[in-house]
Short mmCIF file of C-alpha atoms and ligand atoms in Angstrom, two decimals:
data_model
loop_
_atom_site.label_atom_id
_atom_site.label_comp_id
_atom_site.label_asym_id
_atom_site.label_seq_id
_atom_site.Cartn_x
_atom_site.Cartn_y
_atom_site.Cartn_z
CA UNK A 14 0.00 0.00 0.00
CA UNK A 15 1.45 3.35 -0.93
CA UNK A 16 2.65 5.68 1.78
CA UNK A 17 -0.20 8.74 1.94
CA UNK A 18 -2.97 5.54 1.31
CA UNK A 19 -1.28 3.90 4.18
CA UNK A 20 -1.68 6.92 6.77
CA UNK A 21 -4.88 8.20 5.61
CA UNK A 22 -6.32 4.18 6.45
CA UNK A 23 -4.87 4.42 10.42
CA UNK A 24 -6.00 7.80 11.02
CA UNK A 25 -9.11 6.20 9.84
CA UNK A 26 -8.92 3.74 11.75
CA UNK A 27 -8.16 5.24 15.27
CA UNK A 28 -10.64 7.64 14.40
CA UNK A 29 -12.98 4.93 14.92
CA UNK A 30 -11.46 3.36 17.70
CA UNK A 31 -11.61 6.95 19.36
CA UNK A 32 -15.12 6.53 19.00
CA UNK A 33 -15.54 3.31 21.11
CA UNK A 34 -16.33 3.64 24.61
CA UNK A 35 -13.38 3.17 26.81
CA UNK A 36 -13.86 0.31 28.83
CA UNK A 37 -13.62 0.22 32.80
CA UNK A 38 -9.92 1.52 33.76
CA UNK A 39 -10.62 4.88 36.15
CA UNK A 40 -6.63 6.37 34.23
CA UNK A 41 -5.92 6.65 30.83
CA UNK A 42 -3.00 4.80 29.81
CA UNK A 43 -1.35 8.12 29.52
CA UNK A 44 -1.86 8.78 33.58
CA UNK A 45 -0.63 5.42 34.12
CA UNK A 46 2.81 5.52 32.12
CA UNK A 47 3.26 9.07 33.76
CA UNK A 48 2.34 7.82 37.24
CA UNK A 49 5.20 5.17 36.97
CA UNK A 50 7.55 7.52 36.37
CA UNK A 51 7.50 7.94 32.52
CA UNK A 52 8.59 11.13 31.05
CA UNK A 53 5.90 12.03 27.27
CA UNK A 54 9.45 12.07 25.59
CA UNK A 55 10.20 8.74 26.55
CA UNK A 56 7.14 7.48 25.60
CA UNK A 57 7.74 9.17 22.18
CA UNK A 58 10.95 7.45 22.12
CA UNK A 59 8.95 3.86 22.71
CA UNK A 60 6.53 4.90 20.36
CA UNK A 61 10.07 5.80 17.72
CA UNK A 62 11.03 1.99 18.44
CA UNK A 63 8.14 0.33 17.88
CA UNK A 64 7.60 1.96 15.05
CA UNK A 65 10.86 0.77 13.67
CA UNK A 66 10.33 -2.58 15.19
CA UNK A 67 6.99 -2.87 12.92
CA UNK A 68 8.71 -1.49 9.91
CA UNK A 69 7.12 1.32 9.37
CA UNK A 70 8.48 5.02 8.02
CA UNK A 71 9.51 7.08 11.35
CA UNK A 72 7.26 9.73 10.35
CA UNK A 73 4.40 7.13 11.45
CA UNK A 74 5.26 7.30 14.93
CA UNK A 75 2.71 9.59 15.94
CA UNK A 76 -0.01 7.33 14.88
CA UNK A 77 2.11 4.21 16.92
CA UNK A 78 1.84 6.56 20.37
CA UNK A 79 -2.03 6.92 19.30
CA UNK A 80 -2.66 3.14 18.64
CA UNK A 81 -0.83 2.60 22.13
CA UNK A 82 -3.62 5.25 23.54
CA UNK A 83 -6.31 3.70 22.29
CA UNK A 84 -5.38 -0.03 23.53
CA UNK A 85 -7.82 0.48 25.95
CA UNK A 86 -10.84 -0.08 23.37
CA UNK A 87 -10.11 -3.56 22.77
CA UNK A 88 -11.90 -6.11 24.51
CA UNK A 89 -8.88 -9.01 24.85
CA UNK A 90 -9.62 -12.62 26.14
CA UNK A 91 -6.55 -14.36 26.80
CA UNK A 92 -7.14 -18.07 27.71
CA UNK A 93 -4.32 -20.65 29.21
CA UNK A 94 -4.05 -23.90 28.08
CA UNK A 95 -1.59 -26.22 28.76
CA UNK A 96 1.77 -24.26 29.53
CA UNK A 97 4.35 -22.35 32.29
CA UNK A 98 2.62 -19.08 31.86
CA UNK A 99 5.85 -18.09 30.66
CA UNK A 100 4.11 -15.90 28.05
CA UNK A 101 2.51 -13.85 30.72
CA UNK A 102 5.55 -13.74 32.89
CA UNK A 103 7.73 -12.01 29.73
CA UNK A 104 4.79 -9.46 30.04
CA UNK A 105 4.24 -8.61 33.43
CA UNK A 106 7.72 -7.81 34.86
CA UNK A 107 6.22 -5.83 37.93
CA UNK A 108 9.61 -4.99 39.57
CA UNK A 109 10.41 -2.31 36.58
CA UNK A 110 7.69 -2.59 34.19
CA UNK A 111 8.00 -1.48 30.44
CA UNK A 112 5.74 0.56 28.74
CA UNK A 113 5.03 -2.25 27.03
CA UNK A 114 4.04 -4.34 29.83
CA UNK A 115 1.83 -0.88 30.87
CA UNK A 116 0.10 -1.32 27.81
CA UNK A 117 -0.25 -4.97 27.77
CA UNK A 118 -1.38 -4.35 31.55
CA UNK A 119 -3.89 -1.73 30.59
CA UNK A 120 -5.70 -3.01 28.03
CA UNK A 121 -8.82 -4.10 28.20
CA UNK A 122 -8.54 -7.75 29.89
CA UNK A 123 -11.97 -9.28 29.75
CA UNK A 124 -10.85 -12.60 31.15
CA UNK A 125 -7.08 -13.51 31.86
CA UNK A 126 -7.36 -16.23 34.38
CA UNK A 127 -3.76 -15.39 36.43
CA UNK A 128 -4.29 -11.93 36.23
CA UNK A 129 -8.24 -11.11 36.90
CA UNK A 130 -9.73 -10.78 40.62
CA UNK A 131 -12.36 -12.84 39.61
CA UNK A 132 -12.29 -16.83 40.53
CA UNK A 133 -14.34 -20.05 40.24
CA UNK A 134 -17.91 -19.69 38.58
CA UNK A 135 -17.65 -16.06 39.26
CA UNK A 136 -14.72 -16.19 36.19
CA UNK A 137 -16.39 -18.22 34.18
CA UNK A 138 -19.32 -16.27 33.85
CA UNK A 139 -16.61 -13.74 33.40
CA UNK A 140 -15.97 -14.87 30.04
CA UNK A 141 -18.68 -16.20 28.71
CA UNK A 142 -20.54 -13.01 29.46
CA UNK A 143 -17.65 -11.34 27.75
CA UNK A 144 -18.20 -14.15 24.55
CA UNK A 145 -21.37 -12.30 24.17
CA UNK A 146 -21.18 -8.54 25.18
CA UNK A 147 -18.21 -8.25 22.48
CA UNK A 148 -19.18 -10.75 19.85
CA UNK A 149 -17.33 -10.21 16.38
CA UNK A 150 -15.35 -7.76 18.09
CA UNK A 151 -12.84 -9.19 20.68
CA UNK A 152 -9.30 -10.31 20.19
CA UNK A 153 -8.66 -14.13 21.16
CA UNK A 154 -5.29 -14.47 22.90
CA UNK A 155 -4.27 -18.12 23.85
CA UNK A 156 -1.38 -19.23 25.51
CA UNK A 157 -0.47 -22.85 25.75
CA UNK A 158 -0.70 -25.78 23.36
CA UNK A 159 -4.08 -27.47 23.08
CA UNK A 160 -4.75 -31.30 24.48
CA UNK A 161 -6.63 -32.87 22.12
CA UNK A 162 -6.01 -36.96 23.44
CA UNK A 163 -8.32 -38.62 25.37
CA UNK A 164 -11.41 -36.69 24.00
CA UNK A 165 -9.18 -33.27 25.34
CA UNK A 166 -10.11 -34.72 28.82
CA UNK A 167 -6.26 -33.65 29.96
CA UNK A 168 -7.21 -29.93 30.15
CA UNK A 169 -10.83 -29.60 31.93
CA UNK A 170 -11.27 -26.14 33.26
CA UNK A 171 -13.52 -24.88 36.21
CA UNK A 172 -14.54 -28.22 36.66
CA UNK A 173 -17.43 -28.60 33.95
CA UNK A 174 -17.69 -30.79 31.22
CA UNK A 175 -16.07 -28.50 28.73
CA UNK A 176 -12.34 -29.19 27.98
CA UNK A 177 -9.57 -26.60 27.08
CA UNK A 178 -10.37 -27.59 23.53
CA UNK A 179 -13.79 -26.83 23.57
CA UNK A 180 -13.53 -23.65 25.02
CA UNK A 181 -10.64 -22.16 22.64
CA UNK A 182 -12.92 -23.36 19.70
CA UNK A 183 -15.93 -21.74 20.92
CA UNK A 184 -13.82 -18.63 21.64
CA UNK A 185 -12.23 -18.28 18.44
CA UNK A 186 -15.26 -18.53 16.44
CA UNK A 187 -17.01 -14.99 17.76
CA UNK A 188 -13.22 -13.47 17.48
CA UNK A 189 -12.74 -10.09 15.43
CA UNK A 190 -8.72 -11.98 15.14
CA UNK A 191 -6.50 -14.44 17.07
CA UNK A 192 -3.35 -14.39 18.41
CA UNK A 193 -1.64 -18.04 19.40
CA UNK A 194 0.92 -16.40 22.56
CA UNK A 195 3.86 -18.13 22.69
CA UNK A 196 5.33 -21.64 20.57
CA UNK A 197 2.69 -24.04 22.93
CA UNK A 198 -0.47 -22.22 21.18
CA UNK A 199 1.81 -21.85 18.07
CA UNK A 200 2.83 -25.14 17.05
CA UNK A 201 2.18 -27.22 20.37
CA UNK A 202 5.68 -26.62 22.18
CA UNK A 203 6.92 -28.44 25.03
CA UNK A 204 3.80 -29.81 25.38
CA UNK A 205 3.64 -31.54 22.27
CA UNK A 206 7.15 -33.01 23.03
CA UNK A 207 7.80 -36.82 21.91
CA UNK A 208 5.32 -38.93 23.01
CA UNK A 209 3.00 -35.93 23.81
CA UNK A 210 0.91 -38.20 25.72
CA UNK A 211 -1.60 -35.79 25.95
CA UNK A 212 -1.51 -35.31 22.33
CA UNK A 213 -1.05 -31.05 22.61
CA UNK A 214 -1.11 -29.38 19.08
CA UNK A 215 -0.96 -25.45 18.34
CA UNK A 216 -4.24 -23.64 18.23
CA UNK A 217 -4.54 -23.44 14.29
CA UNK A 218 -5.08 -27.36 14.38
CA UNK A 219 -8.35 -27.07 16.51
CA UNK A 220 -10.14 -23.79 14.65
CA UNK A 221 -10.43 -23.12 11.01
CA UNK A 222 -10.41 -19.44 11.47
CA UNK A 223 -7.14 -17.70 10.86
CA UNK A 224 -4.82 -17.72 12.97
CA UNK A 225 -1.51 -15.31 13.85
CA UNK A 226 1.36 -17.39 15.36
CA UNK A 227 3.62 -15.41 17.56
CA UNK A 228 6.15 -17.90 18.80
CA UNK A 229 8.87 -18.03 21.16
CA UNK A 230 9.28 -20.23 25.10
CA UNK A 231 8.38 -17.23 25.94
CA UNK A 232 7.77 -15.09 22.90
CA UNK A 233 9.28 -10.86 23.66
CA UNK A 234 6.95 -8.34 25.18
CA UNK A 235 7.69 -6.56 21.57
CA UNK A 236 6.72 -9.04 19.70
CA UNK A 237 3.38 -9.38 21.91
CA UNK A 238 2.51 -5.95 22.35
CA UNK A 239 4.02 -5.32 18.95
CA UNK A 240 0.80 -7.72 17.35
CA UNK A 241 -1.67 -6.39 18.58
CA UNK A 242 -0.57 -2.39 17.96
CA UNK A 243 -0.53 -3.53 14.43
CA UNK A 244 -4.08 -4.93 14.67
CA UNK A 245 -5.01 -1.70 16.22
CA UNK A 246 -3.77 0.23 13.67
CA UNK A 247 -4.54 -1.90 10.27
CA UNK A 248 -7.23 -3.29 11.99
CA UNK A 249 -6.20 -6.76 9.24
CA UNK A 250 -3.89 -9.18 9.30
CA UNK A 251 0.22 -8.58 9.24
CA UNK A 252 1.99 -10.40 6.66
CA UNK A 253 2.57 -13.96 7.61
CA UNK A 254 5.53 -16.39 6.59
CA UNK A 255 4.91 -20.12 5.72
CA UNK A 256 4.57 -20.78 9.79
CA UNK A 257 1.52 -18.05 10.01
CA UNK A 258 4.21 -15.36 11.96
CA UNK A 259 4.09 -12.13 11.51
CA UNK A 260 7.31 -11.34 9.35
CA UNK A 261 7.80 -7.60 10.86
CA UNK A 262 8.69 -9.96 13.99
CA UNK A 263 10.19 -13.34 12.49
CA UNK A 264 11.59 -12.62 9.25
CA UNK A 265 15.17 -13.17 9.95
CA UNK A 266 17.09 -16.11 11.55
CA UNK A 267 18.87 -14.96 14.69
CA UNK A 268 21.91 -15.72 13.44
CA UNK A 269 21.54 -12.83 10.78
CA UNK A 270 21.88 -10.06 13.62
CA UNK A 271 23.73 -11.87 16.12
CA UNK A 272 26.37 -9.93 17.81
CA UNK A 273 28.66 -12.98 17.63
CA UNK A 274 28.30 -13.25 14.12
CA UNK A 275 31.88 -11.32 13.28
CA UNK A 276 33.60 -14.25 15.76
CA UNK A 277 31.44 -17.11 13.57
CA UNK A 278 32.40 -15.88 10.47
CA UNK A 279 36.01 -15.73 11.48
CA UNK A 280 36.06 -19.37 12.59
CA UNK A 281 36.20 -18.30 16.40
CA UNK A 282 33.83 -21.17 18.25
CA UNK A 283 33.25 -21.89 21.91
CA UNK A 284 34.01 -25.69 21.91
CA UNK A 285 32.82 -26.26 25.38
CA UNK A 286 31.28 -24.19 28.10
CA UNK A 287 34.34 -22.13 30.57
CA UNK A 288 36.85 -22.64 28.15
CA UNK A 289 38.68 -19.17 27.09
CA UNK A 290 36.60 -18.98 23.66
CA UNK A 291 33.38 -18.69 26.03
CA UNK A 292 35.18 -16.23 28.02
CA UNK A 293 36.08 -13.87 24.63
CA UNK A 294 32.56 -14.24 23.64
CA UNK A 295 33.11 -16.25 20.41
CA UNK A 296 30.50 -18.08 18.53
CA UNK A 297 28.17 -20.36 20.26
CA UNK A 298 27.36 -22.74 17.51
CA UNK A 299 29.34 -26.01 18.66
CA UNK A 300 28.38 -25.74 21.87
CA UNK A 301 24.90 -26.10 20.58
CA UNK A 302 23.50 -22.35 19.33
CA UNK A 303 20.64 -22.96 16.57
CA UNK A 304 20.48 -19.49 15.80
CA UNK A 305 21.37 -20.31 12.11
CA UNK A 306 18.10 -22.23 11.99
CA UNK A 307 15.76 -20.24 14.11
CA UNK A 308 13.51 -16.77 13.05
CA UNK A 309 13.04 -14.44 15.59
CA UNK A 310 14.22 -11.15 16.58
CA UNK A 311 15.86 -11.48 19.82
CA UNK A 312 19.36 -10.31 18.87
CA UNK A 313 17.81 -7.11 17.73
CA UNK A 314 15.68 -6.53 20.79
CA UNK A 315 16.70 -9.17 23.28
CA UNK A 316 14.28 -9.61 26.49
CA UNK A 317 13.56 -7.77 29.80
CA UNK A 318 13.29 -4.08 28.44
CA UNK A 319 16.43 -5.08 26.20
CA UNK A 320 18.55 -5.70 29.10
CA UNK A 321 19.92 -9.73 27.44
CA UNK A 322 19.16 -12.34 25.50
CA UNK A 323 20.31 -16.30 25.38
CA UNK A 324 23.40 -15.72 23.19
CA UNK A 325 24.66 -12.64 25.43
CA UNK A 326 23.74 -14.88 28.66
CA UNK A 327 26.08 -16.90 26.31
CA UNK A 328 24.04 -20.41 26.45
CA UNK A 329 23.08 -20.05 22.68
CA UNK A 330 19.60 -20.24 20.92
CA UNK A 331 17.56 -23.43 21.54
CA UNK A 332 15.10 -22.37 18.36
CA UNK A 333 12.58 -21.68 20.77
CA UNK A 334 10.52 -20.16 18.10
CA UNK A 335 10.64 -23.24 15.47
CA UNK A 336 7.57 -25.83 15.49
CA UNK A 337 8.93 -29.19 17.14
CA UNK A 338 12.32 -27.18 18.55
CA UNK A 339 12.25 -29.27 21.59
CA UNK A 340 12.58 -32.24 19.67
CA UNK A 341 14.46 -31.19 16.68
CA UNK A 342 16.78 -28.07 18.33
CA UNK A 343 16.40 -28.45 21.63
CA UNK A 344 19.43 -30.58 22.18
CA UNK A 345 21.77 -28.87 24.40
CA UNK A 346 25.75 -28.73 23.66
CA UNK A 347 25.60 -30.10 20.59
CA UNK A 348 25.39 -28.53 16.93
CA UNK A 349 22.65 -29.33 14.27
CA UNK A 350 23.17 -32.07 11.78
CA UNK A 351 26.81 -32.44 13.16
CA UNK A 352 27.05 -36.13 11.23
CA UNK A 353 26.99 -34.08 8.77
CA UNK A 354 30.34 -31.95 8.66
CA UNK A 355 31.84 -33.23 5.70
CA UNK A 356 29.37 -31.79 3.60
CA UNK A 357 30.31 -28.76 1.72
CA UNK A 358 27.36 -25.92 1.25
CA UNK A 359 27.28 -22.13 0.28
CA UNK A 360 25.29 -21.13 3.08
CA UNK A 361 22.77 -18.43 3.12
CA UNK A 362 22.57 -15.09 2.84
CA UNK A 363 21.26 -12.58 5.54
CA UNK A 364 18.20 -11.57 3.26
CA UNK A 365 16.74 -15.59 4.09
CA UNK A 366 13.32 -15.99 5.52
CA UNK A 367 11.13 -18.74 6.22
CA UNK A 368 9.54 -19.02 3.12
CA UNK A 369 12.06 -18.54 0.50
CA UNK A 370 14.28 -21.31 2.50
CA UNK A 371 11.69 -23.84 2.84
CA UNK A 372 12.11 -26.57 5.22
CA UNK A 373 14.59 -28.79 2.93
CA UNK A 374 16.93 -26.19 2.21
CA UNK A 375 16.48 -25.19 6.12
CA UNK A 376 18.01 -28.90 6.92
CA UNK A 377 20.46 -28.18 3.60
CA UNK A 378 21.61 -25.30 5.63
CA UNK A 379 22.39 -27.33 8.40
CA UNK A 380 24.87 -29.05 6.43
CA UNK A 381 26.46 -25.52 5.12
CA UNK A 382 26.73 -24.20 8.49
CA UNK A 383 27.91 -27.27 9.78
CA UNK A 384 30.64 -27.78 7.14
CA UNK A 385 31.53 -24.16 8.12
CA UNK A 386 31.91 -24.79 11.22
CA UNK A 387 33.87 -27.85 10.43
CA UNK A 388 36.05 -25.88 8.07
CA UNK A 389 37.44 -22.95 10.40
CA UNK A 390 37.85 -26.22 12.88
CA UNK A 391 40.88 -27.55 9.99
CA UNK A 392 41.67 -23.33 9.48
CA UNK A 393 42.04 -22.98 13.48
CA UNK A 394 42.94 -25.92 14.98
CA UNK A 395 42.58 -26.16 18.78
CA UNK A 396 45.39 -23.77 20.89
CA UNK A 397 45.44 -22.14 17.22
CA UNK A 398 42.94 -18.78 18.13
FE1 FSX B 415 5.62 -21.32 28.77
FE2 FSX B 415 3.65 -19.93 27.32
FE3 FSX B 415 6.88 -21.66 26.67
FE4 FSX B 415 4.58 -22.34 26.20
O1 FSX B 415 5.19 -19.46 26.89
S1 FSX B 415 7.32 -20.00 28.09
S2 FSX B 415 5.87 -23.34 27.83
S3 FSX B 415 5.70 -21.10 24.82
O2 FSX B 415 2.92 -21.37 26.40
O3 FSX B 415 3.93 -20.31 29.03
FE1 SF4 B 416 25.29 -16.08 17.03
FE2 SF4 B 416 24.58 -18.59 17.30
FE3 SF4 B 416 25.01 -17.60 14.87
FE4 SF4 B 416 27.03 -18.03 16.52
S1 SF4 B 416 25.68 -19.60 15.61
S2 SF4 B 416 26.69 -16.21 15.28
S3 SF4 B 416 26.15 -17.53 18.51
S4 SF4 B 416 23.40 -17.02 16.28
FE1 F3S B 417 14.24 -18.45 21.73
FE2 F3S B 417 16.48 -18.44 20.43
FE3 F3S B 417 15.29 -16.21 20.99
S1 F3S B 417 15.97 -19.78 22.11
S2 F3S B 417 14.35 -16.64 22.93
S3 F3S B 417 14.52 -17.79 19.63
S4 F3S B 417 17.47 -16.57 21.01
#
């Protein structure tokens, strides 16, 4: 969509939302960010990054602050299904909350069942009541992967006969859009794990509406709060990649960005945890990093108001944001493919998503990296760096 086309459709749009009633909250989000301390300028300069972090010209940024405003007209039910709550937790950082997690805090939370006063029967009328006051209009948030063995019998909330399954179809089909939180509701997760003996799958395989998959064990407060400020402002779906992400947030591998990339491409590996590599902050690749492999943004915005991220904590990327990364990535201390060293491959450019890769030339990739990483071994041989 061209530029002018492209502003003239949000102001639009929050025009609109303007109109909605505000729901419940006594402050505006405004009051809030101010009360904990927030200057406006810094605000302006959250509004600057997120901008940037959605890809969009800088001159858009008063329209991001807006969207931010507004948050507070969008009925949000966020249901748990099986998981760690982990999602929530990389919100809600109370001890020095973001603006982000103000936002995510302040929005309109019709039913969040760790966050809302409400409990028992009194919460489940919370949301069903919610189902129908905002029909068509709410935004479905769902953390956790959905049990779907055993008749979904594993995941039977407030004690009636409906399972977790049941609920998060019912839920999805009044929803204005939906939002899987996190790689559980993505793709299944840890909880669909080899033998998944509760037989867990991500969201998308229990509702045929659409579905927007915003991965990660946990996925970044940007890349939450980042979702649904685009929904708020294009009031449509972002682009998507071949796994249903939005590709402002996952269209490059971690390893594109990574601030050990210099020490990879040099041949300069940790080869086991302590040793003096680890302590010069060289590449974590042997000992295990699948950052080559994995699409996300952390190395450009890292976690806990971009204080670190795995790589700087210098453990490496587990692909947290990959379907089936426990089982395919998740293997700690030990390289992708390694078998496969011998191999000799081009490797990939830093323009590679998702889609144009596919998930051949993703394993093909394996090999290139691997050989790489095989070749600077020969170049630099150990007591050689
Ligand atoms: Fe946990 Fe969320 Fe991982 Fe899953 O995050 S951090 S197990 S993605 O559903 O709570
Ligand atoms: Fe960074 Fe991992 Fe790539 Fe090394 S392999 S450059 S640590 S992402
Ligand atoms: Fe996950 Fe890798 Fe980021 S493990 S948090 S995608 S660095």
């Amino acid at each position: 969509m061209k530029h002018n086309d492209l502003l003239k459709k949000f102001n639009l749009r929050l025009e609109e939302l303007e109109k909605m009633p505000r729901m419940d909250q006594s402050k505006t989000i405004t009051e809030v960010i101010e009360e904990k301390g927030f200057s406006r300028r810094e605000f302006m300069k959250w509004a600057t990054a997120t901008c940037a972090l959605l890809a969009l010209p800088a001159e858009f940024t008063p329209l991001v602050a807006k969207a931010a405003e507004l948050a507070d007209r969008l009925p949000i039910i966020w249901l748990h299904m099986a998981e760690c709550t982990g999602c929530s937790e990389s919100l809600l950082r109370s001890d020095a909350p973001s603006i982000d997690s103000l936002i995510f805090d302040h929005i309109s939370l019709e039913y969040h069942e760790t966050l809302m006063a409400a409990a028992g029967w009194q919460a489940e009328e919370n949301l069903e009541n919610a189902m129908k006051k905002y029909k068509g209009r709410y935004v479905l948030m769902v953390e956790g992967g959905v049990p779907i063995a055993n008749e979904g019998s594993f995941l039977t909330i407030g004690g009636h006969a409906k399972r977790g399954k049941d609920i998060a179809i019912e839920a999805s089909n009044d929803a204005a859009a939906i939002f899987a939180i996190g790689t559980c509701s993505s793709f299944g997760g840890v909880q669909a794990a080899i033998p998944n003996p509760t037989g867990a799958v991500g969201l998308s395989e229990v509702t045929n509406k659409p579905v927007i998959n915003v991965p990660g064990c946990p996925p970044s407060e940007k890349n939450i709060v980042g979702t649904l400020l685009h929904f708020l402002l294009y009031g449509t779906l972002p682009a998507l990649d071949a796994f249903n992400r939005p590709k402002w947030a996952y269209k490059h591998r971690i390893h594109d960005l990574c601030e050990r990339r210099g020490h990879f491409d040099a041949g300069e590996f940790v080869e086991q945890f302590g040793d003096e590599g680890a302590k010069n902050g060289y590449c974590l690749y042997k000992v295990g990093c699948k950052g080559p492999y994995t699409f996300n943004n952390c190395s450009k915005n890292k976690f806990n108001q971009g204080t670190s991220w795995p790589v700087q904590a210098g453990f490496g990327c587990m692909g947290c944001s990959e379907p089936d990364f426990w089982d395919t990535m998740g293997t700690v201390g030990e390289p992708l493919k390694d078998k496969l060293y011998n191999t000799v491959f081009d490797g990939m450019g830093a323009d590679a998503t998702a889609d144009n890769i596919g998930v051949n030339l993703l394993i093909a990739t394996g090999v290139g990296i691997a050989a790489h990483a095989a070749i600077s071994a020969i170049k630099h041989p150990k007591g050689d760096e």
